PDB file of C-alpha atoms in Angstrom:
ATOM      1  CA  UNK S   1      21.457  47.896  13.653  1.00 54.00           C
ATOM      2  CA  UNK S   2      17.941  47.482  15.869  1.00 57.00           C
ATOM      3  CA  UNK S   3      16.572  48.770  19.364  1.00 64.00           C
ATOM      4  CA  UNK S   4      14.179  48.067  21.634  1.00 70.00           C
ATOM      5  CA  UNK S   5      12.596  50.428  24.043  1.00 65.00           C
ATOM      6  CA  UNK S   6      10.495  49.680  27.256  1.00 64.00           C
ATOM      7  CA  UNK S   7       7.790  52.034  27.983  1.00 58.00           C
ATOM      8  CA  UNK S   8       9.396  54.999  30.130  1.00 63.00           C
ATOM      9  CA  UNK S   9      12.559  53.156  29.397  1.00 71.00           C
ATOM     10  CA  UNK S  10      15.561  53.609  27.551  1.00 80.00           C
ATOM     11  CA  UNK S  11      16.614  52.268  24.087  1.00 83.00           C
ATOM     12  CA  UNK S  12      18.599  48.873  24.277  1.00 83.00           C
ATOM     13  CA  UNK S  13      20.328  47.294  21.529  1.00 85.00           C
ATOM     14  CA  UNK S  14      19.444  43.914  20.297  1.00 84.00           C
ATOM     15  CA  UNK S  15      22.295  41.480  20.570  1.00 79.00           C
ATOM     16  CA  UNK S  16      21.273  39.578  17.875  1.00 79.00           C
ATOM     17  CA  UNK S  17      20.632  41.885  15.244  1.00 82.00           C
ATOM     18  CA  UNK S  18      23.268  44.600  15.874  1.00 80.00           C
ATOM     19  CA  UNK S  19      25.135  44.655  13.639  1.00 82.00           C
ATOM     20  CA  UNK S  20      23.760  42.602  11.128  1.00 85.00           C
ATOM     21  CA  UNK S  21      23.284  42.215   7.458  1.00 86.00           C
ATOM     22  CA  UNK S  22      20.185  40.591   6.909  1.00 84.00           C
ATOM     23  CA  UNK S  23      17.298  42.557   6.404  1.00 84.00           C
ATOM     24  CA  UNK S  24      15.055  40.366   8.724  1.00 83.00           C
ATOM     25  CA  UNK S  25      15.746  40.105  12.292  1.00 82.00           C
ATOM     26  CA  UNK S  26      13.871  37.706  14.997  1.00 79.00           C
ATOM     27  CA  UNK S  27      13.277  39.744  18.017  1.00 79.00           C
ATOM     28  CA  UNK S  28      11.356  37.205  19.903  1.00 73.00           C
ATOM     29  CA  UNK S  29      13.629  36.717  22.949  1.00 75.00           C
ATOM     30  CA  UNK S  30      14.427  40.337  23.248  1.00 77.00           C
ATOM     31  CA  UNK S  31      10.675  41.433  23.686  1.00 76.00           C
ATOM     32  CA  UNK S  32       9.508  38.153  26.099  1.00 71.00           C
ATOM     33  CA  UNK S  33       8.353  40.361  28.708  1.00 73.00           C
ATOM     34  CA  UNK S  34       4.860  41.151  28.846  1.00 73.00           C
ATOM     35  CA  UNK S  35       5.341  44.666  28.680  1.00 78.00           C
ATOM     36  CA  UNK S  36       4.975  47.587  26.003  1.00 82.00           C
ATOM     37  CA  UNK S  37       7.917  47.779  23.615  1.00 84.00           C
ATOM     38  CA  UNK S  38       8.514  50.096  20.494  1.00 85.00           C
ATOM     39  CA  UNK S  39      11.145  49.124  18.030  1.00 87.00           C
ATOM     40  CA  UNK S  40      13.642  51.156  16.102  1.00 89.00           C
ATOM     41  CA  UNK S  41      16.284  50.337  12.931  1.00 91.00           C
ATOM     42  CA  UNK S  42      18.614  52.388  10.920  1.00 91.00           C
ATOM     43  CA  UNK S  43      21.635  51.125   8.177  1.00 91.00           C
ATOM     44  CA  UNK S  44      25.105  51.816   8.333  1.00 89.00           C
ATOM     45  CA  UNK S  45      27.555  52.393   5.693  1.00 89.00           C
ATOM     46  CA  UNK S  46      31.343  52.582   7.579  1.00 87.00           C
ATOM     47  CA  UNK S  47      30.988  55.843   9.414  1.00 88.00           C
ATOM     48  CA  UNK S  48      27.567  57.161   7.569  1.00 92.00           C
ATOM     49  CA  UNK S  49      24.473  55.917   9.070  1.00 90.00           C
ATOM     50  CA  UNK S  50      20.615  56.875   8.137  1.00 93.00           C
ATOM     51  CA  UNK S  51      18.018  58.273  10.275  1.00 93.00           C
ATOM     52  CA  UNK S  52      16.297  55.902  12.585  1.00 88.00           C
ATOM     53  CA  UNK S  53      12.869  54.330  11.680  1.00 91.00           C
ATOM     54  CA  UNK S  54      10.886  54.121  14.556  1.00 89.00           C
ATOM     55  CA  UNK S  55       7.427  52.124  15.113  1.00 86.00           C
ATOM     56  CA  UNK S  56       4.197  54.051  15.804  1.00 85.00           C
ATOM     57  CA  UNK S  57       3.318  53.795  19.185  1.00 82.00           C
ATOM     58  CA  UNK S  58       3.948  50.783  21.650  1.00 81.00           C
ATOM     59  CA  UNK S  59       3.122  47.052  21.233  1.00 78.00           C
ATOM     60  CA  UNK S  60       2.921  43.862  23.281  1.00 77.00           C
ATOM     61  CA  UNK S  61       3.561  40.354  22.941  1.00 71.00           C
ATOM     62  CA  UNK S  62      -0.421  39.784  23.682  1.00 71.00           C
ATOM     63  CA  UNK S  63      -1.190  42.026  20.405  1.00 75.00           C
ATOM     64  CA  UNK S  64       1.042  39.304  18.200  1.00 75.00           C
ATOM     65  CA  UNK S  65       0.145  37.258  15.239  1.00 81.00           C
ATOM     66  CA  UNK S  66       2.046  34.130  14.855  1.00 86.00           C
ATOM     67  CA  UNK S  67       2.723  32.524  11.237  1.00 88.00           C
ATOM     68  CA  UNK S  68       2.614  29.135  10.997  1.00 92.00           C
ATOM     69  CA  UNK S  69       6.221  27.093  10.902  1.00 90.00           C
ATOM     70  CA  UNK S  70       8.234  26.348   8.204  1.00 90.00           C
ATOM     71  CA  UNK S  71       7.342  22.558   7.864  1.00 91.00           C
ATOM     72  CA  UNK S  72       8.841  19.708   5.824  1.00 91.00           C
ATOM     73  CA  UNK S  73       7.797  16.651   5.515  1.00 91.00           C
ATOM     74  CA  UNK S  74       9.800  13.550   4.883  1.00 89.00           C
ATOM     75  CA  UNK S  75       9.490   9.841   4.311  1.00 87.00           C
ATOM     76  CA  UNK S  76      12.585   7.756   5.065  1.00 84.00           C
ATOM     77  CA  UNK S  77      11.640   3.808   4.229  1.00 81.00           C
ATOM     78  CA  UNK S  78       8.478   3.320   6.225  1.00 82.00           C
ATOM     79  CA  UNK S  79       9.038   6.206   8.752  1.00 87.00           C
ATOM     80  CA  UNK S  80       7.214   9.699   8.661  1.00 89.00           C
ATOM     81  CA  UNK S  81       9.998  12.527   9.620  1.00 89.00           C
ATOM     82  CA  UNK S  82       9.459  16.189   9.805  1.00 91.00           C
ATOM     83  CA  UNK S  83      11.433  19.411  10.214  1.00 90.00           C
ATOM     84  CA  UNK S  84      10.766  22.393  11.879  1.00 90.00           C
ATOM     85  CA  UNK S  85      12.520  26.022  12.400  1.00 85.00           C
ATOM     86  CA  UNK S  86      13.754  26.058  15.680  1.00 83.00           C
ATOM     87  CA  UNK S  87      12.075  29.688  17.087  1.00 80.00           C
ATOM     88  CA  UNK S  88      13.347  29.803  20.695  1.00 79.00           C
ATOM     89  CA  UNK S  89      12.449  28.233  24.173  1.00 80.00           C
ATOM     90  CA  UNK S  90       9.306  30.126  24.236  1.00 79.00           C
ATOM     91  CA  UNK S  91       7.528  28.318  20.761  1.00 87.00           C
ATOM     92  CA  UNK S  92       5.632  24.740  20.906  1.00 91.00           C
ATOM     93  CA  UNK S  93       4.682  23.181  17.561  1.00 93.00           C
ATOM     94  CA  UNK S  94       1.530  21.097  17.433  1.00 93.00           C
ATOM     95  CA  UNK S  95       1.137  18.667  14.574  1.00 94.00           C
ATOM     96  CA  UNK S  96      -1.642  17.087  13.520  1.00 94.00           C
ATOM     97  CA  UNK S  97      -1.121  13.821  11.313  1.00 93.00           C
ATOM     98  CA  UNK S  98      -3.344  11.064   9.568  1.00 92.00           C
ATOM     99  CA  UNK S  99      -3.445   8.090   6.906  1.00 91.00           C
ATOM    100  CA  UNK S 100      -4.915   9.517   3.994  1.00 89.00           C
ATOM    101  CA  UNK S 101      -8.524   8.348   3.757  1.00 87.00           C
ATOM    102  CA  UNK S 102      -9.159   7.992   7.482  1.00 86.00           C
ATOM    103  CA  UNK S 103      -9.900  11.524   8.466  1.00 86.00           C
ATOM    104  CA  UNK S 104     -11.771  11.112  10.929  1.00 86.00           C
ATOM    105  CA  UNK S 105      -8.915   9.493  12.855  1.00 90.00           C
ATOM    106  CA  UNK S 106      -6.375  12.262  13.205  1.00 92.00           C
ATOM    107  CA  UNK S 107      -3.600  12.031  16.095  1.00 93.00           C
ATOM    108  CA  UNK S 108      -1.651  14.551  17.960  1.00 92.00           C
ATOM    109  CA  UNK S 109       1.596  15.356  18.751  1.00 92.00           C
ATOM    110  CA  UNK S 110       3.328  18.424  20.716  1.00 91.00           C
ATOM    111  CA  UNK S 111       7.005  19.171  20.467  1.00 89.00           C
ATOM    112  CA  UNK S 112       8.512  21.372  23.142  1.00 85.00           C
ATOM    113  CA  UNK S 113      12.174  21.287  21.515  1.00 78.00           C
ATOM    114  CA  UNK S 114      12.748  20.826  18.004  1.00 77.00           C
ATOM    115  CA  UNK S 115      16.052  19.096  16.456  1.00 72.00           C
ATOM    116  CA  UNK S 116      17.083  19.010  13.193  1.00 72.00           C
ATOM    117  CA  UNK S 117      14.775  15.685  12.211  1.00 83.00           C
ATOM    118  CA  UNK S 118      12.125  14.576  14.175  1.00 85.00           C
ATOM    119  CA  UNK S 119      10.354  11.089  13.778  1.00 86.00           C
ATOM    120  CA  UNK S 120       6.354  11.295  13.973  1.00 85.00           C
ATOM    121  CA  UNK S 121       5.047   7.587  12.897  1.00 86.00           C
ATOM    122  CA  UNK S 122       5.613   4.433  11.643  1.00 86.00           C
ATOM    123  CA  UNK S 123       3.757   4.309   8.470  1.00 82.00           C
ATOM    124  CA  UNK S 124       1.626   1.166   6.943  1.00 82.00           C
ATOM    125  CA  UNK S 125       2.775  -0.443   3.912  1.00 78.00           C
ATOM    126  CA  UNK S 126       1.016   0.893   0.844  1.00 77.00           C
ATOM    127  CA  UNK S 127       0.099   3.656   2.750  1.00 86.00           C
ATOM    128  CA  UNK S 128      -0.054   7.546   2.543  1.00 90.00           C
ATOM    129  CA  UNK S 129       0.502  10.110   5.547  1.00 91.00           C
ATOM    130  CA  UNK S 130      -0.525  13.880   5.733  1.00 93.00           C
ATOM    131  CA  UNK S 131       1.085  16.016   8.263  1.00 94.00           C
ATOM    132  CA  UNK S 132       0.396  19.748   9.243  1.00 95.00           C
ATOM    133  CA  UNK S 133       1.451  22.256  12.065  1.00 94.00           C
ATOM    134  CA  UNK S 134       1.282  25.102  14.114  1.00 94.00           C
ATOM    135  CA  UNK S 135       2.859  27.428  16.282  1.00 93.00           C
ATOM    136  CA  UNK S 136       2.006  28.045  19.869  1.00 91.00           C
ATOM    137  CA  UNK S 137       3.246  30.401  22.678  1.00 86.00           C
ATOM    138  CA  UNK S 138       2.072  29.275  26.043  1.00 84.00           C
ATOM    139  CA  UNK S 139       3.051  32.365  27.716  1.00 75.00           C
ATOM    140  CA  UNK S 140       0.687  34.650  25.750  1.00 77.00           C
ATOM    141  CA  UNK S 141      -1.867  31.707  24.705  1.00 82.00           C
ATOM    142  CA  UNK S 142      -1.687  31.992  21.203  1.00 86.00           C
ATOM    143  CA  UNK S 143      -1.117  29.683  18.314  1.00 91.00           C
ATOM    144  CA  UNK S 144      -0.802  30.724  14.615  1.00 92.00           C
ATOM    145  CA  UNK S 145      -3.023  28.823  11.785  1.00 93.00           C
ATOM    146  CA  UNK S 146      -2.049  25.796  10.555  1.00 95.00           C
ATOM    147  CA  UNK S 147       0.609  25.360   7.764  1.00 94.00           C
ATOM    148  CA  UNK S 148      -0.440  23.748   4.134  1.00 94.00           C
ATOM    149  CA  UNK S 149      -0.868  19.982   4.553  1.00 94.00           C
ATOM    150  CA  UNK S 150       1.863  17.849   3.121  1.00 93.00           C
ATOM    151  CA  UNK S 151       1.529  14.125   2.398  1.00 93.00           C
ATOM    152  CA  UNK S 152       4.057  11.380   2.070  1.00 91.00           C
ATOM    153  CA  UNK S 153       3.854   7.767   0.804  1.00 88.00           C
ATOM    154  CA  UNK S 154       6.139   5.174   2.183  1.00 78.00           C
ATOM    155  CA  UNK S 155       8.899   4.494  -0.053  1.00 71.00           C
ATOM    156  CA  UNK S 156       9.580   0.865  -1.291  1.00 58.00           C
ATOM    157  CA  UNK S 157       6.045  -0.367  -1.030  1.00 49.00           C
ATOM    158  CA  UNK S 158       5.542  -0.273  -4.987  1.00 50.00           C
ATOM    159  CA  UNK S 159       8.076  -3.225  -5.129  1.00 51.00           C
ATOM    160  CA  UNK S 160       6.725  -4.821  -2.527  1.00 52.00           C
ATOM    161  CA  UNK S 161       3.407  -5.124  -4.132  1.00 51.00           C
ATOM    162  CA  UNK S 162       5.252  -5.694  -7.572  1.00 53.00           C
ATOM    163  CA  UNK S 163       6.978  -8.839  -6.041  1.00 57.00           C
ATOM    164  CA  UNK S 164       3.410 -10.185  -4.816  1.00 63.00           C
ATOM    165  CA  UNK S 165       2.031 -10.143  -7.981  1.00 61.00           C
ATOM    166  CA  UNK S 166       4.372 -11.696  -9.968  1.00 65.00           C
ATOM    167  CA  UNK S 167       4.265 -14.126  -7.085  1.00 72.00           C
ATOM    168  CA  UNK S 168       0.566 -14.601  -7.559  1.00 73.00           C
ATOM    169  CA  UNK S 169       1.008 -14.557 -11.238  1.00 70.00           C
ATOM    170  CA  UNK S 170       3.458 -17.549 -10.797  1.00 70.00           C
ATOM    171  CA  UNK S 171       1.759 -19.529  -8.398  1.00 73.00           C
ATOM    172  CA  UNK S 172      -1.533 -19.180 -10.694  1.00 68.00           C
ATOM    173  CA  UNK S 173       0.347 -20.528 -13.448  1.00 71.00           C
ATOM    174  CA  UNK S 174       1.431 -23.389 -12.009  1.00 72.00           C
ATOM    175  CA  UNK S 175      -1.706 -24.457 -10.281  1.00 71.00           C
ATOM    176  CA  UNK S 176      -2.886 -24.096 -14.438  1.00 73.00           C
ATOM    177  CA  UNK S 177      -0.691 -26.556 -15.535  1.00 75.00           C
ATOM    178  CA  UNK S 178      -0.491 -29.235 -12.467  1.00 78.00           C
ATOM    179  CA  UNK S 179      -4.378 -29.091 -11.710  1.00 74.00           C
ATOM    180  CA  UNK S 180      -5.621 -31.032 -15.197  1.00 75.00           C
ATOM    181  CA  UNK S 181      -3.131 -33.729 -14.371  1.00 71.00           C
ATOM    182  CA  UNK S 182      -4.414 -34.087 -10.831  1.00 75.00           C
ATOM    183  CA  UNK S 183      -7.699 -34.117 -11.815  1.00 77.00           C
ATOM    184  CA  UNK S 184      -6.932 -36.928 -14.393  1.00 72.00           C
ATOM    185  CA  UNK S 185      -4.721 -38.937 -11.588  1.00 72.00           C
ATOM    186  CA  UNK S 186      -7.335 -38.566  -8.911  1.00 75.00           C
ATOM    187  CA  UNK S 187     -10.421 -39.538 -11.451  1.00 72.00           C
ATOM    188  CA  UNK S 188      -7.977 -42.885 -11.943  1.00 68.00           C
ATOM    189  CA  UNK S 189      -7.427 -43.618  -8.727  1.00 67.00           C
ATOM    190  CA  UNK S 190     -11.252 -43.397  -7.704  1.00 64.00           C
ATOM    191  CA  UNK S 191     -12.148 -45.583 -10.811  1.00 65.00           C
ATOM    192  CA  UNK S 192      -9.336 -48.418  -9.746  1.00 64.00           C
ATOM    193  CA  UNK S 193     -11.278 -48.266  -6.180  1.00 66.00           C
ATOM    194  CA  UNK S 194     -14.554 -48.401  -7.124  1.00 65.00           C
ATOM    195  CA  UNK S 195     -14.609 -50.223 -10.367  1.00 64.00           C
ATOM    196  CA  UNK S 196     -11.897 -52.468 -10.162  1.00 60.00           C
ATOM    197  CA  UNK S 197     -11.118 -54.606 -13.852  1.00 63.00           C
ATOM    198  CA  UNK S 198     -11.869 -58.277 -13.247  1.00 59.00           C
ATOM    199  CA  UNK S 199      -9.525 -60.840 -14.956  1.00 61.00           C
ATOM    200  CA  UNK S 200     -11.271 -63.663 -16.595  1.00 57.00           C
ATOM    201  CA  UNK S 201      -9.952 -67.230 -16.818  1.00 60.00           C
ATOM    202  CA  UNK S 202      -8.932 -68.540 -19.876  1.00 61.00           C
ATOM    203  CA  UNK S 203     -11.779 -71.287 -19.433  1.00 62.00           C
ATOM    204  CA  UNK S 204     -14.131 -68.791 -19.995  1.00 55.00           C
ATOM    205  CA  UNK S 205     -12.732 -66.405 -22.481  1.00 57.00           C
ATOM    206  CA  UNK S 206     -14.480 -67.123 -25.943  1.00 57.00           C
ATOM    207  CA  UNK S 207     -12.249 -67.942 -29.043  1.00 56.00           C
ATOM    208  CA  UNK S 208     -14.632 -65.844 -31.067  1.00 52.00           C
ATOM    209  CA  UNK S 209     -16.892 -63.389 -30.576  1.00 56.00           C
ATOM    210  CA  UNK S 210     -20.885 -64.955 -30.255  1.00 54.00           C
ATOM    211  CA  UNK S 211     -21.539 -62.181 -33.451  1.00 52.00           C
ATOM    212  CA  UNK S 212     -18.857 -63.777 -35.410  1.00 53.00           C
ATOM    213  CA  UNK S 213     -20.339 -67.212 -34.977  1.00 49.00           C
ATOM    214  CA  UNK S 214     -23.577 -66.321 -36.183  1.00 52.00           C
ATOM    215  CA  UNK S 215     -22.615 -64.385 -38.671  1.00 51.00           C
ATOM    216  CA  UNK S 216     -20.660 -67.811 -39.890  1.00 53.00           C
ATOM    217  CA  UNK S 217     -23.857 -69.705 -39.398  1.00 51.00           C
ATOM    218  CA  UNK S 218     -25.594 -67.543 -41.288  1.00 51.00           C
ATOM    219  CA  UNK S 219     -23.324 -67.349 -44.366  1.00 51.00           C
ATOM    220  CA  UNK S 220     -23.336 -71.618 -44.168  1.00 52.00           C
ATOM    221  CA  UNK S 221     -27.020 -71.615 -44.193  1.00 50.00           C
ATOM    222  CA  UNK S 222     -27.146 -69.269 -47.161  1.00 52.00           C
ATOM    223  CA  UNK S 223     -24.545 -71.640 -49.013  1.00 53.00           C
ATOM    224  CA  UNK S 224     -26.755 -74.483 -48.603  1.00 53.00           C
ATOM    225  CA  UNK S 225     -29.790 -75.024 -51.256  1.00 55.00           C
ATOM    226  CA  UNK S 226     -32.868 -77.490 -51.395  1.00 54.00           C
ATOM    227  CA  UNK S 227     -32.516 -80.524 -53.983  1.00 60.00           C
ATOM    228  CA  UNK S 228     -35.257 -82.914 -54.812  1.00 55.00           C
ATOM    229  CA  UNK S 229     -33.753 -85.911 -56.447  1.00 57.00           C
ATOM    230  CA  UNK S 230     -36.089 -88.220 -58.602  1.00 57.00           C
ATOM    231  CA  UNK S 231     -35.523 -91.730 -58.554  1.00 59.00           C
ATOM    232  CA  UNK S 232     -36.615 -94.668 -60.806  1.00 61.00           C
ATOM    233  CA  UNK S 233     -39.277 -96.493 -59.084  1.00 58.00           C
ATOM    234  CA  UNK S 234     -36.914 -99.847 -59.472  1.00 63.00           C
ATOM    235  CA  UNK S 235     -34.287 -98.286 -57.439  1.00 61.00           C
ATOM    236  CA  UNK S 236     -36.462 -96.749 -54.914  1.00 56.00           C
ATOM    237  CA  UNK S 237     -38.224-100.515 -54.590  1.00 56.00           C
ATOM    238  CA  UNK S 238     -34.598-101.837 -53.938  1.00 63.00           C
ATOM    239  CA  UNK S 239     -33.355 -99.281 -51.499  1.00 60.00           C
ATOM    240  CA  UNK S 240     -36.977-100.090 -49.483  1.00 57.00           C
ATOM    241  CA  UNK S 241     -36.177-103.275 -49.288  1.00 60.00           C
ATOM    242  CA  UNK S 242     -32.573-103.089 -48.459  1.00 58.00           C
TER     243      UNK S 242
END
């Protein structure tokens, strides 16, 4: 059982915590006025009650130290989602987020009302985003320290990169197979266009190559020997008269 007391006033039960079985109670809404308070608590078991345990001296909300919010960062496809515990209408949450590796371009978002899940931003494919948050209470102009940084990566980007790599490999293989054929075909086209093959008529064609004719002439020349015939003087005279 929890109770509160204004300075110079009487003890007032805290509705959210009287009675309660929890060992922690949020009394933020019950001490919202900018005045001094004192709190006390006791345990009960049936008809048995313990003595009151009372805070030492009065305190005000201006003396409150805020703790960082409970933050959970999620990735849904390429969307960054955050979950924050709702602390009541007096609390605001300041979110800082950035793309990992681009810490100089930090973006900010202030949440005054917290639902179960809040959409923060849309991530770029293959990128990783980091988020941290702090609590702020405008009434006392106080802010907590930032929560630990949490980073998430867009889901499904690995398969996208894998598909891109497979398609690139297939395209390279096709190019490697077709490029030699295309090169040979293009060279033939250029050769026909620039230096076409001329067809000679049959009358200009040689029946045998000149080299073969020369060789045959040499062979016949080698087969002829020089012969000297000695004729009798009578036969020579007769041939001369004829």
